[in-house]
Amino acid sequence: MKSSRRSLKKSGDIMLDLQRTAIPFVIMTFISIALASGCSSQSDLRSVKGEVTMDGMPAAGAIISFQAVAGSLGNSSGAVVDQQGRYSIPSEKGLKAGAYDVTIQYWKETGETYTDPCTGQTTATTAPIKFAQQGKLRVDVKADEEGQFDFALTSAKK
């Protein structure tokens, strides 16, 4: 009995940690996108697309965001990776030419479940995946080229 209580608390802690980190990030990403979309003429914005994989598999549900490098005149934008591992940002929500830091947040089911004590609803728990890549992901959006950026990530081994 004691061990099951311990695993439930562990699952609950994972959900709380996920809520504390993921929700504010998602909100700020979409606020940045909304603010940036009103600041540029659409002719200055480039569409951006590509694929995101984790250990060779599509990183479905990952959130990819592009933030202009400090001192750059760029804007910010982002997208959710689809089931095939693809993302697409249309030109009307796209990026100006320039250098961008790329952030990818990806969660995967842990194999554990969490039962909400108030509603009794059981859901699969998720946890953020840590990447093995060192340093920042950075891309350079060109005014005269298609914005195709693929990211092949590998998970950090525990």
Coordinates of C-alpha atoms in Angstrom, one line a residue, residues 96-154:
K96 CA 12.0 38.1 -40.9
A97 CA 15.4 37.3 -42.4
G98 CA 18.0 36.9 -39.6
A99 CA 19.4 34.7 -36.9
Y100 CA 17.1 32.8 -34.5
D101 CA 17.6 30.7 -31.4
V102 CA 15.4 27.6 -31.6
T103 CA 13.7 26.0 -28.6
I104 CA 12.1 22.6 -28.8
Q105 CA 10.0 21.3 -25.9
Y106 CA 8.9 17.7 -26.1
W107 CA 7.1 15.5 -23.6
K108 CA 6.6 11.8 -23.7
E109 CA 4.4 9.4 -21.7
T110 CA 6.1 7.9 -18.7
G111 CA 4.1 4.7 -18.6
E112 CA 2.5 5.8 -15.3
T113 CA -1.0 7.1 -14.8
Y114 CA -2.4 9.8 -12.5
T115 CA -5.9 9.7 -11.0
D116 CA -7.3 13.1 -10.2
P117 CA -8.7 12.8 -6.6
C118 CA -11.5 15.2 -7.3
T119 CA -12.8 13.9 -10.5
G120 CA -11.6 10.3 -10.5
Q121 CA -10.3 10.8 -14.1
T122 CA -7.2 8.8 -14.9
T123 CA -4.7 10.2 -17.4
A124 CA -1.2 9.1 -18.6
T125 CA 1.6 11.2 -17.1
T126 CA 4.2 12.9 -19.2
A127 CA 7.6 14.2 -18.6
P128 CA 9.9 16.5 -20.5
I129 CA 12.5 14.8 -22.7
K130 CA 16.1 16.0 -22.2
F131 CA 18.2 16.3 -25.3
A132 CA 21.8 15.2 -25.7
Q133 CA 22.7 18.2 -27.9
Q134 CA 25.1 20.6 -26.4
G135 CA 24.6 24.4 -26.7
K136 CA 21.8 26.2 -28.5
L137 CA 20.0 25.3 -31.6
R138 CA 20.4 28.3 -34.0
V139 CA 19.2 28.9 -37.6
D140 CA 19.7 31.7 -40.1
V141 CA 16.6 32.6 -42.1
K142 CA 17.5 34.0 -45.5
A143 CA 15.4 36.6 -47.4
D144 CA 15.9 34.8 -50.7
E145 CA 15.7 31.1 -49.7
E146 CA 13.0 28.7 -48.5
G147 CA 13.1 28.4 -44.7
Q148 CA 13.5 24.6 -44.4
F149 CA 15.0 23.6 -41.0
D150 CA 15.1 19.9 -39.9
F151 CA 16.1 18.9 -36.3
A152 CA 17.2 15.3 -35.6
L153 CA 17.4 15.2 -31.8
T154 CA 18.7 12.4 -29.6

